PDB file of C-alpha atoms and ligand atoms in Angstrom:
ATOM      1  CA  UNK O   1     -86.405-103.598  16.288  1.00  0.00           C
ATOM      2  CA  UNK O   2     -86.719-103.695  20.144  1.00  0.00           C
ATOM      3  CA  UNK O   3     -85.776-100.977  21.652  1.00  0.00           C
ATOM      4  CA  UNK O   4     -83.014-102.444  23.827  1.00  0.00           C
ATOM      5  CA  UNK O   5     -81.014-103.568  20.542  1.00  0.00           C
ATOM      6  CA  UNK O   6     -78.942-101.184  19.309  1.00  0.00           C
ATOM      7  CA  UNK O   7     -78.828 -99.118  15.959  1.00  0.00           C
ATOM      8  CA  UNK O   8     -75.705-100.061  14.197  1.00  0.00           C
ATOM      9  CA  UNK O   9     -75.700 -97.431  11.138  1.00  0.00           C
ATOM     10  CA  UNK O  10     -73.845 -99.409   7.871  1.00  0.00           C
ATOM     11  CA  UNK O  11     -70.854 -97.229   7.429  1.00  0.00           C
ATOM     12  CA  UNK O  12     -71.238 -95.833   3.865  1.00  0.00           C
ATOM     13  CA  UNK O  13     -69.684 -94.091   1.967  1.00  0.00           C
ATOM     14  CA  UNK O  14     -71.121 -92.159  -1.885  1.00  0.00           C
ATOM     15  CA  UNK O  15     -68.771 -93.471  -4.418  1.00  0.00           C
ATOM     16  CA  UNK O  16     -65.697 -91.949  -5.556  1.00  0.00           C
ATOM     17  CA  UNK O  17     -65.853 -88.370  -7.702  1.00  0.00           C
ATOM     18  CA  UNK O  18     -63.925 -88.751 -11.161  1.00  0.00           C
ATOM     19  CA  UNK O  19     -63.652 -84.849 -11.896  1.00  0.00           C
ATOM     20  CA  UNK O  20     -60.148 -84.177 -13.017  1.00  0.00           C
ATOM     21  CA  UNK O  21     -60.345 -80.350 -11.166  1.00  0.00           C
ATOM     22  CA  UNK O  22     -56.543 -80.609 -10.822  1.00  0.00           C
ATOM     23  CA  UNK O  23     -55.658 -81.296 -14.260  1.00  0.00           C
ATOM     24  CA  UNK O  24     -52.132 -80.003 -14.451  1.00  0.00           C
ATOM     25  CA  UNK O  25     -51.337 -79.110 -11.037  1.00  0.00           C
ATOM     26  CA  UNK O  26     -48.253 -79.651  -9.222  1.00  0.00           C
ATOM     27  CA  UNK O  27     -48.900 -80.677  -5.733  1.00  0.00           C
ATOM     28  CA  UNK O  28     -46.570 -81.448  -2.508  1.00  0.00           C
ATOM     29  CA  UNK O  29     -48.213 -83.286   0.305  1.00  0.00           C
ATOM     30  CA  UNK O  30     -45.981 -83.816   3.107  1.00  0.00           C
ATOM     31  CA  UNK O  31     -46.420 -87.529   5.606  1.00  0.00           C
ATOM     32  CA  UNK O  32     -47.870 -88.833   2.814  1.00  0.00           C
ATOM     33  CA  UNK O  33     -46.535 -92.865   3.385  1.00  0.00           C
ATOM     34  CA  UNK O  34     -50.034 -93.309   5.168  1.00  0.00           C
ATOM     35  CA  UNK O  35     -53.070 -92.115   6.754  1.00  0.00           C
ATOM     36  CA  UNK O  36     -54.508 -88.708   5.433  1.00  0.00           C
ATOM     37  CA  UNK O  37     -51.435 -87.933   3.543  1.00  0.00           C
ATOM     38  CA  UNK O  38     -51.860 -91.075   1.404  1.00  0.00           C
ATOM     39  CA  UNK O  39     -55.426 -90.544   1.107  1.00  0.00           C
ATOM     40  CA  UNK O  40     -55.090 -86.847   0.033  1.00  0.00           C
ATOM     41  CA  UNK O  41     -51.951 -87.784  -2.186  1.00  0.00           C
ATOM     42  CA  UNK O  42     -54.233 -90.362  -4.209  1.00  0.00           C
ATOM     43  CA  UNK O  43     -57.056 -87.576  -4.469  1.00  0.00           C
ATOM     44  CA  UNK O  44     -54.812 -85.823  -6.043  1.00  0.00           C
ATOM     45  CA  UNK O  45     -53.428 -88.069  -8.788  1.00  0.00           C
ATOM     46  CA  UNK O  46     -57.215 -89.005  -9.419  1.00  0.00           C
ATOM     47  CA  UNK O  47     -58.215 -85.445 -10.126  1.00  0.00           C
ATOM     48  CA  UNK O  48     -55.512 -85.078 -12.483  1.00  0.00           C
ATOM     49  CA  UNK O  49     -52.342 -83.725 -10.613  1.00  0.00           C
ATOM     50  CA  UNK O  50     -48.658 -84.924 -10.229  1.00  0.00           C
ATOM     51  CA  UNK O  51     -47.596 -85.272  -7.063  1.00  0.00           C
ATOM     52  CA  UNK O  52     -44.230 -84.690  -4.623  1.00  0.00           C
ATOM     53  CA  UNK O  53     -44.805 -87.567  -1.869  1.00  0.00           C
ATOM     54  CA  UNK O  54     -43.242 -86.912   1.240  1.00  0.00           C
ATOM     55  CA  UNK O  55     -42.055 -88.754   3.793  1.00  0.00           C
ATOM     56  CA  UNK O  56     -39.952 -89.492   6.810  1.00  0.00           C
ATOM     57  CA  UNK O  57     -39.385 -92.678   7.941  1.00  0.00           C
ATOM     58  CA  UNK O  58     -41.272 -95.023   5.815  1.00  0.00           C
ATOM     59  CA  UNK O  59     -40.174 -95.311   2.517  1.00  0.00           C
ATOM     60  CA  UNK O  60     -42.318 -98.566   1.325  1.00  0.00           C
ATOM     61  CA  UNK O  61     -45.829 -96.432   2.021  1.00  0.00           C
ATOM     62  CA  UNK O  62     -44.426 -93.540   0.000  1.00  0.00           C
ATOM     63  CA  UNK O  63     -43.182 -95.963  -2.671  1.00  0.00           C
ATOM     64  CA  UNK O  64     -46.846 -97.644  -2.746  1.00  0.00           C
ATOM     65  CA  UNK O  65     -48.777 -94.323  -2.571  1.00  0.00           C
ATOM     66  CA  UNK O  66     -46.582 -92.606  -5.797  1.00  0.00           C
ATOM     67  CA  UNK O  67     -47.252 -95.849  -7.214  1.00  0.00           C
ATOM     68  CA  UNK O  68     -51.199 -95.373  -6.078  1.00  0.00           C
ATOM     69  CA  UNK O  69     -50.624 -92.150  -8.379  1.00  0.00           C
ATOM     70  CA  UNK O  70     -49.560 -93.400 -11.576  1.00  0.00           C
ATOM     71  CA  UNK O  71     -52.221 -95.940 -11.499  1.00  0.00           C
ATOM     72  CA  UNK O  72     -54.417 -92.460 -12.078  1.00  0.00           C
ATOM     73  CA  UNK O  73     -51.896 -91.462 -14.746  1.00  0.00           C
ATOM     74  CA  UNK O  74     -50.297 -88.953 -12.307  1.00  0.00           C
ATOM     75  CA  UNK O  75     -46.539 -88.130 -12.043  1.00  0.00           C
ATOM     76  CA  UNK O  76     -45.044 -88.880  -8.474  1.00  0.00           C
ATOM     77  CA  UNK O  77     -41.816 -88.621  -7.091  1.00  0.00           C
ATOM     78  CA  UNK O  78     -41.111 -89.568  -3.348  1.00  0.00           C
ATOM     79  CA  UNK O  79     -38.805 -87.547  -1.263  1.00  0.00           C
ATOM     80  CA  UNK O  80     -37.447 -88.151   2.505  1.00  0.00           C
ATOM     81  CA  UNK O  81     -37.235 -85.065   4.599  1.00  0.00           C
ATOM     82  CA  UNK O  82     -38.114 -84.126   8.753  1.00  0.00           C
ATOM     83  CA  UNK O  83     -40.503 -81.298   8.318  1.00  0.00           C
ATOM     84  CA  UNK O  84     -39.102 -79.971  11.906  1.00  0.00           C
ATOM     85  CA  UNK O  85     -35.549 -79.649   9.815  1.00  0.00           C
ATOM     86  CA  UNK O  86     -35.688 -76.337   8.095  1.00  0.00           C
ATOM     87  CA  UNK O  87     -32.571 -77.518   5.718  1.00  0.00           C
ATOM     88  CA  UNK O  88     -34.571 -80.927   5.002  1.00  0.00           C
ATOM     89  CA  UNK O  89     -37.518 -78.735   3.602  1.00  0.00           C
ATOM     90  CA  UNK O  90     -35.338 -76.226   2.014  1.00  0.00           C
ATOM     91  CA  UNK O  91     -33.926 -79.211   0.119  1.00  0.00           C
ATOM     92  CA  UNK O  92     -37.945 -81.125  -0.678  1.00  0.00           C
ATOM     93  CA  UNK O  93     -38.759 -77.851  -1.923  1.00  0.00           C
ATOM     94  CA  UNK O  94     -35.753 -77.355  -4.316  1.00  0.00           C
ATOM     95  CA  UNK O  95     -36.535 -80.774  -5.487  1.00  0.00           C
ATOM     96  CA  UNK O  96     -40.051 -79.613  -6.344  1.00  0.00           C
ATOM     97  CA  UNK O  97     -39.049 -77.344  -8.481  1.00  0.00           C
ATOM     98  CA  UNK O  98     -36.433 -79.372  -9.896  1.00  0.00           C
ATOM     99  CA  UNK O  99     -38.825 -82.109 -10.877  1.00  0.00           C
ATOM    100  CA  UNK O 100     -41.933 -80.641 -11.537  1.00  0.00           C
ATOM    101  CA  UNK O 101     -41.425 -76.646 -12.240  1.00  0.00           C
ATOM    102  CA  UNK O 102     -43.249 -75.058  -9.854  1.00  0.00           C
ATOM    103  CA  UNK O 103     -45.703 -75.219  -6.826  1.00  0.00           C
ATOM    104  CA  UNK O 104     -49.637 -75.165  -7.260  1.00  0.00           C
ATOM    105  CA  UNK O 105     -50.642 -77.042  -4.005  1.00  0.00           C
ATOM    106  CA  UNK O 106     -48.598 -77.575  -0.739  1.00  0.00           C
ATOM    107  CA  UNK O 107     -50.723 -79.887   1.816  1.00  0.00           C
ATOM    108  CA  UNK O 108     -49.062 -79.267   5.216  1.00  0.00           C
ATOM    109  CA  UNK O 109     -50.159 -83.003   6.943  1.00  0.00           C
ATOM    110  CA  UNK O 110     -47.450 -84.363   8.730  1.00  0.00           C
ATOM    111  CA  UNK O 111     -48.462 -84.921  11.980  1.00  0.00           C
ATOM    112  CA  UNK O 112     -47.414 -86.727  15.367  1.00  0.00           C
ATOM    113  CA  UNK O 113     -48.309 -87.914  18.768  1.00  0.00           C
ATOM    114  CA  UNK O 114     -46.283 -88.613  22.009  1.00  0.00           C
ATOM    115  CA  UNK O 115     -49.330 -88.485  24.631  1.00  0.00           C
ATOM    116  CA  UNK O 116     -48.682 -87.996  28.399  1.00  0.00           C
ATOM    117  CA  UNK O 117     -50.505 -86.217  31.256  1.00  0.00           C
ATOM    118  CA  UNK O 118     -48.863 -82.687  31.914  1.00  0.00           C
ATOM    119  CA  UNK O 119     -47.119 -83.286  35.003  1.00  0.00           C
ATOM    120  CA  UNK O 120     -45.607 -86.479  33.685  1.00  0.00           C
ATOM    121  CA  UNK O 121     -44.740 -85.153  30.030  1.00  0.00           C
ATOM    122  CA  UNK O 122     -40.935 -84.912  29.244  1.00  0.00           C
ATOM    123  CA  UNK O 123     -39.968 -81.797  27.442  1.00  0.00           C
ATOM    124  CA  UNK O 124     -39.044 -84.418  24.697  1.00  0.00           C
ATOM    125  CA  UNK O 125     -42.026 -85.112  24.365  1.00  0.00           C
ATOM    126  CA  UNK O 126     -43.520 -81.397  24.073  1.00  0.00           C
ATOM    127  CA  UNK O 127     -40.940 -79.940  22.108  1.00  0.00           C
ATOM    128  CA  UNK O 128     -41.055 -83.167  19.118  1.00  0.00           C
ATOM    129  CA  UNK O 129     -44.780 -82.990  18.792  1.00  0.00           C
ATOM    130  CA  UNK O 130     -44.645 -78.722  18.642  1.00  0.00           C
ATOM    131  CA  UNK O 131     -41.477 -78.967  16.205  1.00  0.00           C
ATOM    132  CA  UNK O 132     -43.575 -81.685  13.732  1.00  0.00           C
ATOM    133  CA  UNK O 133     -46.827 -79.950  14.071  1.00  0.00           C
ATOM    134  CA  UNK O 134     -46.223 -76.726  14.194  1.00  0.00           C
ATOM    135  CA  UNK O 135     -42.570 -75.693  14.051  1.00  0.00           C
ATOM    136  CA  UNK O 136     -43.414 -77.889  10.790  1.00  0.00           C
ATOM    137  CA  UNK O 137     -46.250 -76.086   9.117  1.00  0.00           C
ATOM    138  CA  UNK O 138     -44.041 -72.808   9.561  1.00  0.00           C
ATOM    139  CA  UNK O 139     -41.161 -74.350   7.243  1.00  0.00           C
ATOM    140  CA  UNK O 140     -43.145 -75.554   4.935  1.00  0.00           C
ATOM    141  CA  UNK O 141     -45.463 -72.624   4.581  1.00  0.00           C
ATOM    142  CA  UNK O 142     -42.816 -70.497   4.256  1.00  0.00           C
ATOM    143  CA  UNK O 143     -40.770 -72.135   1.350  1.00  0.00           C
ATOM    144  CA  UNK O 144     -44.499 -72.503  -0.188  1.00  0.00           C
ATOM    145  CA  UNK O 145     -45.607 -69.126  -0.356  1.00  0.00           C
ATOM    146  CA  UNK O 146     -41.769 -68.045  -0.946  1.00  0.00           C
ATOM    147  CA  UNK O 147     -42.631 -70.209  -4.561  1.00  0.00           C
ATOM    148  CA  UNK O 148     -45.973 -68.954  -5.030  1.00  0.00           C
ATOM    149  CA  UNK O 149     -45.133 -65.216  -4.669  1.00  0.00           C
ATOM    150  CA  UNK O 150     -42.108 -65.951  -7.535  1.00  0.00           C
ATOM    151  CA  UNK O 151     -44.420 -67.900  -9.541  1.00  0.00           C
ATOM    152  CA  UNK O 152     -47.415 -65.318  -9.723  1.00  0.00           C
ATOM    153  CA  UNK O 153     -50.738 -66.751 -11.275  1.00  0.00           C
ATOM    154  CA  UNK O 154     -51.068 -68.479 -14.813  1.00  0.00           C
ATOM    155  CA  UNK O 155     -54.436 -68.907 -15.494  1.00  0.00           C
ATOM    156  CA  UNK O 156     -54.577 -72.106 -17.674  1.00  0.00           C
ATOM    157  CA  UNK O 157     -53.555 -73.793 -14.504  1.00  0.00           C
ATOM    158  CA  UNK O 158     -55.990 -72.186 -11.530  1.00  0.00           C
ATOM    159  CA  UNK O 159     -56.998 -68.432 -10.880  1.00  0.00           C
ATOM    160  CA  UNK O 160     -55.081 -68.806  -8.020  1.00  0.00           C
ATOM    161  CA  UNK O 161     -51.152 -68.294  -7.456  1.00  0.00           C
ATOM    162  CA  UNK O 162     -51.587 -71.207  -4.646  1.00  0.00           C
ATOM    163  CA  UNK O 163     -52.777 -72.892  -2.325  1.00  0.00           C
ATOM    164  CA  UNK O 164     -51.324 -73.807   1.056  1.00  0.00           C
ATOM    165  CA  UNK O 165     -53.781 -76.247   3.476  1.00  0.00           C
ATOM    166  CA  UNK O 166     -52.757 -76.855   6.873  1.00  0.00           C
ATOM    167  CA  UNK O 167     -53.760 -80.363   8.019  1.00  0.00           C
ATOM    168  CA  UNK O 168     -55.029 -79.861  11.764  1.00  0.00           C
ATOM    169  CA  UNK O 169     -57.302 -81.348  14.086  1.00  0.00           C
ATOM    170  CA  UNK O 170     -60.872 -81.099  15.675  1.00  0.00           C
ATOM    171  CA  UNK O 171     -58.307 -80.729  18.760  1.00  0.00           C
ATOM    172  CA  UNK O 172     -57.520 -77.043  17.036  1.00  0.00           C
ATOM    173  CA  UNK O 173     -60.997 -76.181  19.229  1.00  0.00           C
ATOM    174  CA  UNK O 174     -61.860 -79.287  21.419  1.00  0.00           C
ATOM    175  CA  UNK O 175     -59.450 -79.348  24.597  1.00  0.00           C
ATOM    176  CA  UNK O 176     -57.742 -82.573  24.927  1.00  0.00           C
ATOM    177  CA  UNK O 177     -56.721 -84.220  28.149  1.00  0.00           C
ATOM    178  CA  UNK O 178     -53.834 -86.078  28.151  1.00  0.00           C
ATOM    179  CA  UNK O 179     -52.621 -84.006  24.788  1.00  0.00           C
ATOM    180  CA  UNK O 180     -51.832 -81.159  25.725  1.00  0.00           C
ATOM    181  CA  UNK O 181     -48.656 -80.954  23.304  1.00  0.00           C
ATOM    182  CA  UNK O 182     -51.012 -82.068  20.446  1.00  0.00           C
ATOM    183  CA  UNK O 183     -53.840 -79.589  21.316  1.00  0.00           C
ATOM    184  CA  UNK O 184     -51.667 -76.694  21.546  1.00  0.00           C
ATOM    185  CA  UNK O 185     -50.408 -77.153  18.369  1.00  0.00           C
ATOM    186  CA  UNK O 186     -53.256 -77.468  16.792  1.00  0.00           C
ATOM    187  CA  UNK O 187     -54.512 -74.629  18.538  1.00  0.00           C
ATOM    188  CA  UNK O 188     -51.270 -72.712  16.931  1.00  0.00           C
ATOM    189  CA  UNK O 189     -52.014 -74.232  13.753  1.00  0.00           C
ATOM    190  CA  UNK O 190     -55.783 -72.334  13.592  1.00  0.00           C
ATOM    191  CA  UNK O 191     -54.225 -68.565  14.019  1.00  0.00           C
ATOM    192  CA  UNK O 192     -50.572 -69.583  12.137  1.00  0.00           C
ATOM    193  CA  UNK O 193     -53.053 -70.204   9.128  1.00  0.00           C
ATOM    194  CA  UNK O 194     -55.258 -67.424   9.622  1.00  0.00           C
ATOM    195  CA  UNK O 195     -52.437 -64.608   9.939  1.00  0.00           C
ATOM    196  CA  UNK O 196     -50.850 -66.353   7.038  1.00  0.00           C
ATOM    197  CA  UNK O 197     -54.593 -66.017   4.865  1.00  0.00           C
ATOM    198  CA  UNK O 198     -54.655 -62.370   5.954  1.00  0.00           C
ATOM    199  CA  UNK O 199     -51.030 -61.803   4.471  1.00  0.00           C
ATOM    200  CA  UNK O 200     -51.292 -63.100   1.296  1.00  0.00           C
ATOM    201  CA  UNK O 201     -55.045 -63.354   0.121  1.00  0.00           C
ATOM    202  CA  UNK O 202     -53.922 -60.179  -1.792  1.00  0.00           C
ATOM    203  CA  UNK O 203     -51.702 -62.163  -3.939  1.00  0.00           C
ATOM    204  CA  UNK O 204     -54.328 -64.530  -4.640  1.00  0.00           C
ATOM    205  CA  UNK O 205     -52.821 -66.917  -2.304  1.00  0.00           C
ATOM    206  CA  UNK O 206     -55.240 -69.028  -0.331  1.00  0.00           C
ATOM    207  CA  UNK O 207     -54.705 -70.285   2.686  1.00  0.00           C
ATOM    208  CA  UNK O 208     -56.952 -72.873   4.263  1.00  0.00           C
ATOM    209  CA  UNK O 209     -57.462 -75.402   7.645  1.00  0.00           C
ATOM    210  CA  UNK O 210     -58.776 -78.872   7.106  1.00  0.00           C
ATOM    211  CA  UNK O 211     -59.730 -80.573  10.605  1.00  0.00           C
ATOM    212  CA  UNK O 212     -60.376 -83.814  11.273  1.00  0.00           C
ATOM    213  CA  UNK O 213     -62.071 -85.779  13.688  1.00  0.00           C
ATOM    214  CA  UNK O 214     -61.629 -89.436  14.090  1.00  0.00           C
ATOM    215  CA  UNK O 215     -60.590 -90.716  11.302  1.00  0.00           C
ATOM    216  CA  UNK O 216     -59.648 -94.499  10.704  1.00  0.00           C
ATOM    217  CA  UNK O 217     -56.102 -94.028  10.186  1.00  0.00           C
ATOM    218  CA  UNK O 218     -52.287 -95.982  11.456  1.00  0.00           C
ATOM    219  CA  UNK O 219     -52.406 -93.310  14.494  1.00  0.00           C
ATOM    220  CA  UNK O 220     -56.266 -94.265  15.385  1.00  0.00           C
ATOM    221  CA  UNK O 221     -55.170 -98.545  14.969  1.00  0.00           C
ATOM    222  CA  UNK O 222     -55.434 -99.008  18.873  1.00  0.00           C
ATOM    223  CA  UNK O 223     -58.735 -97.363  19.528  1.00  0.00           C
ATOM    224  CA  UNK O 224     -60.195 -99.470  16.369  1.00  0.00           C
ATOM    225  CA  UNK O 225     -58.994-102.125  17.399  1.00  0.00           C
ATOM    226  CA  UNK O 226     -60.543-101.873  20.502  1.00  0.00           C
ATOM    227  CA  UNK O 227     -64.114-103.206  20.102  1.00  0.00           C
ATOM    228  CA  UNK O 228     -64.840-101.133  23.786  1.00  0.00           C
ATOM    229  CA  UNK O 229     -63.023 -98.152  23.276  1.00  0.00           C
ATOM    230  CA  UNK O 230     -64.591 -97.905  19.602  1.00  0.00           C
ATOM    231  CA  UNK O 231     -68.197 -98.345  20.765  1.00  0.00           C
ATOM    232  CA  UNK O 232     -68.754 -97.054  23.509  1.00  0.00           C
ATOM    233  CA  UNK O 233     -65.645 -94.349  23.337  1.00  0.00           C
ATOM    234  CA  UNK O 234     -65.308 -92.688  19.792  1.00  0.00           C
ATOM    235  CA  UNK O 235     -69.232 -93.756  18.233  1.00  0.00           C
ATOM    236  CA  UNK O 236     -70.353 -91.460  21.445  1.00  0.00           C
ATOM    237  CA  UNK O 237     -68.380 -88.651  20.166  1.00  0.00           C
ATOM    238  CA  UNK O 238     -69.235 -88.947  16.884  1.00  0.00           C
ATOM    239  CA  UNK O 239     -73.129 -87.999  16.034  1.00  0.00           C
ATOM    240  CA  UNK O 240     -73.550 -89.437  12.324  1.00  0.00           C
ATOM    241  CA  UNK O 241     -72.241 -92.529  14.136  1.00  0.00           C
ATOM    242  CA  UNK O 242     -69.452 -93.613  11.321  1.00  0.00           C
ATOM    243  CA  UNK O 243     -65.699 -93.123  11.488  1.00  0.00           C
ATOM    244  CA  UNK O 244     -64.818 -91.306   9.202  1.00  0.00           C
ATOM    245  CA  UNK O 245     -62.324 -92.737   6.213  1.00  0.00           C
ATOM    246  CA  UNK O 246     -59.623 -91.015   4.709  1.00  0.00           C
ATOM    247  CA  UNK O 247     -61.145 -90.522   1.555  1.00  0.00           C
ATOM    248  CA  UNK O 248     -63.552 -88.585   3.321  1.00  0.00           C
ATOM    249  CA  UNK O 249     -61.079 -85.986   3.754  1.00  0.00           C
ATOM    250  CA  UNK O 250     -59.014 -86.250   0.392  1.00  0.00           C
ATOM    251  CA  UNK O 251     -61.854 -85.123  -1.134  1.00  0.00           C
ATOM    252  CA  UNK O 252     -63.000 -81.868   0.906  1.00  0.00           C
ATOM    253  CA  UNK O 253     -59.377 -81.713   0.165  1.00  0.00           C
ATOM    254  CA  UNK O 254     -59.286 -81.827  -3.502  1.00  0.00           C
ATOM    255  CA  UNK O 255     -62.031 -79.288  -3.336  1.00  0.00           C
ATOM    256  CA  UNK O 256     -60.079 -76.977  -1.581  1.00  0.00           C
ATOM    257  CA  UNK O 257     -56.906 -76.974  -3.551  1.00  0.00           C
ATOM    258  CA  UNK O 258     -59.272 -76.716  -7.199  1.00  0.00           C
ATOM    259  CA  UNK O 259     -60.555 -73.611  -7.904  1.00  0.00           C
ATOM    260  CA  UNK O 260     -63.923 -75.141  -7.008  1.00  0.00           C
ATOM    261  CA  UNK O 261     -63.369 -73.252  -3.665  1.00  0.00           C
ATOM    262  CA  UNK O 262     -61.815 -69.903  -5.346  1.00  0.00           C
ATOM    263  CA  UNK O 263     -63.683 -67.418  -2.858  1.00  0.00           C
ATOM    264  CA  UNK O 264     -62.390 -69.307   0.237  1.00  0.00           C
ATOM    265  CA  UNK O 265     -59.759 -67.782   2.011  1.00  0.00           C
ATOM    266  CA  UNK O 266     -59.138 -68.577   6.195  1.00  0.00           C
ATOM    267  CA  UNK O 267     -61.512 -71.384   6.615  1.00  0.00           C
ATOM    268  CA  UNK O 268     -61.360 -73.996   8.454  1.00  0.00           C
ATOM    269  CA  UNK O 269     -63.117 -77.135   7.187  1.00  0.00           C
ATOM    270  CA  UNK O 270     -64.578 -79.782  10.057  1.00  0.00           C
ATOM    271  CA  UNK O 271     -64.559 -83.426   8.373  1.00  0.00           C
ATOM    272  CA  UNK O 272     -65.390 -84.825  11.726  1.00  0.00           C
ATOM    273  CA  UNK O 273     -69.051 -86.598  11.648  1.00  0.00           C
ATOM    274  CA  UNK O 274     -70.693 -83.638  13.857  1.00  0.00           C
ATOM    275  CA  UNK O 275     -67.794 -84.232  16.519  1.00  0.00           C
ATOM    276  CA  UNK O 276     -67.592 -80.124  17.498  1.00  0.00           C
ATOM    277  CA  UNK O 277     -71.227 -80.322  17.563  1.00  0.00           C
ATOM    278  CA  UNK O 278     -71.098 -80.960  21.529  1.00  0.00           C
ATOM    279  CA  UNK O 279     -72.388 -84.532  21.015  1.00  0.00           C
ATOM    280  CA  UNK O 280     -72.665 -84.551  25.096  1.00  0.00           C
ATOM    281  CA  UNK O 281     -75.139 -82.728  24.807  1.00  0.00           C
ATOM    282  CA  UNK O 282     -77.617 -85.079  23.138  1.00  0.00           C
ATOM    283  CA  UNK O 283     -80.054 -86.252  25.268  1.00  0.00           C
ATOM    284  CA  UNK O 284     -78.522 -83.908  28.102  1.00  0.00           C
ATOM    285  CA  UNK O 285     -77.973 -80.340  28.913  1.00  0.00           C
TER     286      UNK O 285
HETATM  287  C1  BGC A 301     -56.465 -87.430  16.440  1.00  0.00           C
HETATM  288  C2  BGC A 301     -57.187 -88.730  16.622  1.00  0.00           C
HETATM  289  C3  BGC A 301     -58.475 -88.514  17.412  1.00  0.00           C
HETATM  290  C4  BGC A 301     -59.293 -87.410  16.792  1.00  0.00           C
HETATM  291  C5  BGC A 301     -60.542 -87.111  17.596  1.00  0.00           C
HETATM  292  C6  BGC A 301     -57.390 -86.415  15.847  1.00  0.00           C
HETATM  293  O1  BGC A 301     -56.719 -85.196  15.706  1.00  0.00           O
HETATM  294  O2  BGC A 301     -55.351 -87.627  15.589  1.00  0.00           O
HETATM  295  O3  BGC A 301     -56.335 -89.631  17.298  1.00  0.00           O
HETATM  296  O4  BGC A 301     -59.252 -89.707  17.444  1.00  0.00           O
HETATM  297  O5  BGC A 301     -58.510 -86.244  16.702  1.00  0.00           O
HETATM  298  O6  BGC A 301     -60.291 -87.029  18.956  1.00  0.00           O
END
């Protein structure tokens, strides 16, 4: 190889896991029509657990991803709701229960963004992307750990009483221009969860952060589809030099809701390639 042609790494992936460590488990994972929520909503059916699909405006992904499920031999029900409405959640969490018992796993992964430089971004704009994100994970966590603390634990199903995971960002540390909305809610997301693990770890609730980097995903379409901006944008950003694929994070995901990961409590997970590694800093500095 000379050394002007450049190293394109083949992006692979190890094959998929077939441990059933959610055998029996009732899960909710909220935006799951697409992207990570689809991704983590499949995990779930294939390691054994049935499966409340949320979703808010698109109805045929949330239909194909419960059907996804069942394919595993999963249970999945679909159910529409605006995690920024706190009656809409009151109501997907009611039909939880009404469906499937009780509450084992809540995935908190609905997630939006309406970018704009600061001095040009409508309050629109700042208060939709805070109400989804954050405003969101709030509503959601609460009816979630309302469950778990009525539920208590019952150990043929996990050794904990739950599990909440908040779906943020590598943008929960790395400052993003242009996205400021979306950074700050992240950024809210990080201490929301870890207040929220202090409260409850005594009740054998965990709560846990998963953050992403780039991940190939409806919301990333433009910037894959953009030979340039892919290349010589996101690649430099990213030090294993691979996007990364949703199934990447379903199954840090799955680990995290199993009881795999019982001693965790607070964490934040980076699935993100090596992205807060300070990548400029190769080669520099
Ligand atoms: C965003 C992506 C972005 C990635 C890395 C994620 O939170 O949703 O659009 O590519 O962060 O910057």
């Amino acid at each position: 190889m000379s050394s002007e042609k450049k190293y394109t790494p083949p992006n692979e992936m190890p094959p998929a896991p077939i441990h059933r460590v959610l055998a029996g488990q009732k899960a909710l994972v909220t935006g799951a029509s697409k992207g990570l929520g689809e991704g983590i909503a499949i995990g779930f059916g294939q390691a054994g657990a049935d499966v409340l699909v949320n979703y808010h405006g698109d109805e045929e992904g949330a239909r194909r991803t419960a059907a996804a499920i069942e394919a595993h031999g999963g249970k999945a029900v679909i159910f529409k709701a605006d995690v920024s409405q706190e009656d809409e959640v009151k109501a997907m969490f009611q039909y939880m229960i009404d469906t499937f018992g009780r509450l084992d796993i809540c995935v908190s992964n609905s997630g939006i963004q309406l970018n704009a430089p600061l001095d040009e971004m409508t309050l629109y704009q700042w208060q939709r992307v805070i109400d989804v994100n954050l405003t969101g994970m709030f509503l959601c966590a609460r009816e979630a750990i309302r469950l778990f603390k009525k539920q208590g634990i019952d150990r043929r199903i996990s050794y904990a009483a739950g599990k909440l995971i908040f779906m943020s960002s590598v943008h929960d540390i790395i400052p993003w221009e242009g996205h400021a909305n979306y950074a700050a809610a992240k950024g809210g997301i990080m201490l929301l969860m870890k207040s929220l693990a202090q409260e409850v770890a005594h009740l054998r609730i965990r709560v846990n952060a998963i953050s992403p980097g780039a991940i190939r995903t409806p919301m990333n379409v433009e910037k894959l589809t953009s030979p340039e901006i892919f290349d010589s944008v996101l690649l430099r950003l990213i030090p294993c030099k691979r996007i990364g694929e949703s199934e990447d994070v379903a199954r840090a995901t799955v680990w995290l809701a199993s009881d795999e990961s019982d001693y965790v409590h607070g964490t934040t997970i980076y699935i993100d390639g090596g992205m807060t590694l300070y990548p400029g800093f190769i080669g520099a500095g």
